Amino acid sequence: MPAAPHLMSGFRDRLPGIVFGGDYNPEQWSPDVWREDVRLMREAGVTLVSLGVFAWSALEPSDGTFTFGWLDEVMDLLGENGIAVNLATPNAAPPPWLAHDHPDSLPVERDGTRIAVGGRGHFCPSSPEYRDRALRIARRLAERYADHRALAMWHVGNEYGYECCCDRCDGLFRGWLQERYGSLEELNNRWGTLFWSQRYGDWSQVHLPRPVRGRTNPAREVDFKRFGSELLLGLVTDERDLLRSITPDIPVTTNFLQFHPSLDYRRWARELDVVAYDSYPDPARPHTVSDASFQYDLMRGIGGGRPWMLMEQAAAGVSQWPLNLVKRPGRMRLWSYQAIAHGADAVMFFQWRASRYGQEKFHSAMLPHSGQRARSWQEVRDLGNELPKMRPVAGTTGAARVAVVWDWENWWAVEGCYHPRNDFSYREVVTRQYRALRDLRLGVDVVSPDEDLAGYRLLVVPNQYLITAAQRDALRAHVEAGGHVVISYFSGIVDEHDRVHPDGYPGGLRDIIGGQVLDMSPLADDDRVGVRGLGDTGPGASGPGATGEWSATATDWQDDLVAESAVPLATYTSGFLAGRPAILDHRLGGGRVVYLGTRLDDDSFAHLLRTVADQAGVSAVHPAPAGVEVAERLSDDRRYLFLLNHTEGPVMIQLERAGHDLLTGREHAEGESLTLPVAGVAVLSSPR
């Protein structure tokens, strides 16, 4: 369900515009430092801090003994200076006394190893002692600060995502399965336990996955991930309900991680008042900029199109990668505006002041060890003082006509065991196809295949190996209603229990693609096959109705396709499938499905998408040179065009419409050439 509107409207009344700030850990510092911190926060334009995320041992040094005095002083100091607080329930790092007094509150790895104290996330989510103490301190915080003027939000926990394989979790998993399937016979059927003599004769024989020879039953693995996601979500909703019972007008969130496979964030987002996300793109990784955009569009999508919060990012470098490159001059500002361009209404950091000790002492901060002389501090301060110019953008949304599918349950299944390719990366294939759409300057949403697809003219479905009946029906209805869909190979293969659909490959999509896959054949890493286009959907096409042959190179995979109600759009020209269809075109109702039986080279795939987008009536948000990111946010009467220069030099953009630049105050005329410097940003406001 979307957030209750009054919760976020009250928050926006208190914190209008783009929120700016970061994690604040005053328990690591003396009171004289707190006063200096607040002075510098005001200088930097900080409006919100996340407080107490890892403060449990400072707030409760022994079981039932609470020391809130220091937090009272910090809350008062922040409130007196007009800085709002996103107050955390500090359950992400339980204090040592909890593990000492209750050793079974610690989690257990699959191999039976019990995790020790010394890091974070060292809790079993089913431990009654952990759950009791976590709710107790949450209640104490809520009762103590319910009416405090600084309290603006609740931050439940931190970056959830750890699994536990203790005996208690094993029993809960068994109970979860009994409720889900009703009978042991049904469980055996759904898991296919007759294979390798895994059939269960009594519920006491059923356990969560532990190490086996080879790989575990893939259906059991997917169910264990579903269970783990729901178990951890229960911790969040229990605290959320408690907090709402005491502070009903204060919104509640928790922070999500980038490309995190353990939790179904789409399901989690329904339980939160606002989506919050921690972004740490690796500057050393190829395509890190477009990967960040994908995650931002995903956060906007799982929140139902509502603005979301960039809860954490790094001011300069991080400390968790093998090589921790710092953000070069201007890139922190540029990447912050990138998040805003894709729907963020908050720009926040981990953390405010760099720690002197601990595992993350070399993680950059808004205020680094070198203090106010540091370039990173000066850039943080300047950004905080510039962001008030973005106030008109806050609360606005997007209006994309193109969507790409991302599905956690499919992620869990498609990277499961013993497939034609066992080096498959769902993240890589989805972000590659997303990147191709973004390179066409199209506005893109990231969606689930079983949600409302009515507003999209073009839907891209990358390798949807697992497809449910509901997803299949939604996809078919979308096409019949006039949607254009591009589906990649290894899609529609299994149901939600990882059982192969009947009626041949791809049984879950065969009538939708209008063809059958007789066999699925991966290609060796250095193999290439030729592909020749036969019609109007390829690199040689120039628009709707265009004809002519075209050629491409394909890698990774080749389906042996048979066209049934579809027609071939391309054939293989080399390899043992030479002459066989490689791409199918199926007209279904008022729409169209293009099925790719192979992986086209990047240029050919981009041209194919461009042609299908043209035929679907979808145009670019705004033309721009390569390396310039384009995005748009909309209010009822205004549009805000973001132009972000990720290249290594200045670029020139010819404007298709007039606009007022919120950052410079300049008016730009239609047809004018706008020059963006290196790492430059323009945000142009114009009437809708």
XYZ file of N, CA, C and O in Angstrom, residues 36 60 73 154 164 167 177 214 224 228 253 256 283 303 374 395 437 496 498 529 546 606:
88
model
N 30.416 22.177 17.933
C 31.104 22.528 16.686
C 30.423 21.855 15.497
O 30.282 22.461 14.424
N 21.960 1.751 26.055
C 21.616 0.699 27.011
C 22.883 -0.108 27.302
O 23.083 -1.197 26.758
N 20.529 15.685 25.215
C 21.303 16.902 24.953
C 21.497 17.122 23.455
O 21.374 18.247 22.950
N 11.218 8.284 11.628
C 11.778 7.103 12.285
C 12.556 6.288 11.268
O 12.091 6.071 10.142
N 19.786 -16.390 8.813
C 20.198 -17.219 9.940
C 19.707 -18.640 9.702
O 18.591 -18.839 9.207
N 18.508 -23.553 14.656
C 17.409 -24.506 14.803
C 16.066 -23.796 14.935
O 15.039 -24.292 14.444
N 6.331 -23.130 5.658
C 6.002 -24.035 4.552
C 4.661 -24.722 4.788
O 3.868 -24.899 3.846
N 27.149 -31.077 -3.983
C 26.552 -30.470 -5.166
C 25.745 -29.249 -4.788
O 26.164 -28.434 -3.957
N 13.279 -20.566 0.589
C 14.026 -20.074 1.752
C 14.290 -18.578 1.622
O 14.243 -17.833 2.613
N 13.054 -15.870 4.237
C 13.991 -14.955 4.881
C 13.601 -13.509 4.702
O 13.712 -12.696 5.634
N 10.694 4.690 7.948
C 11.418 4.107 6.820
C 12.509 3.183 7.339
O 12.766 3.101 8.541
N 17.531 0.763 2.131
C 17.801 -0.346 1.228
C 19.223 -0.259 0.682
O 19.836 0.814 0.651
N 33.474 3.917 -8.443
C 34.035 4.645 -9.588
C 34.942 3.797 -10.466
O 35.173 4.144 -11.628
N 8.405 2.374 -4.955
C 7.647 3.285 -4.106
C 6.384 3.795 -4.753
O 5.763 4.738 -4.239
N 39.568 20.570 3.449
C 39.460 19.495 2.461
C 38.521 19.891 1.324
O 37.494 20.545 1.534
N 8.842 16.764 -4.508
C 7.480 16.257 -4.579
C 7.002 15.930 -5.969
O 5.919 15.359 -6.139
N 18.412 1.554 -23.269
C 17.256 2.449 -23.303
C 17.641 3.858 -22.883
O 17.226 4.847 -23.501
N 6.663 -20.550 -10.474
C 7.190 -19.986 -9.231
C 7.842 -21.016 -8.327
O 8.482 -20.650 -7.327
N 10.019 -23.220 -9.648
C 11.178 -23.634 -10.445
C 10.924 -24.961 -11.164
O 11.845 -25.744 -11.393
N 28.233 -15.740 -33.619
C 27.441 -16.188 -34.760
C 26.878 -14.960 -35.457
O 26.630 -13.921 -34.820
N 9.864 0.723 -42.293
C 11.104 0.598 -43.053
C 11.390 -0.866 -43.373
O 11.015 -1.768 -42.639
N 20.843 -1.826 -29.560
C 20.376 -0.450 -29.389
C 19.541 -0.002 -30.578
O 18.493 0.646 -30.408
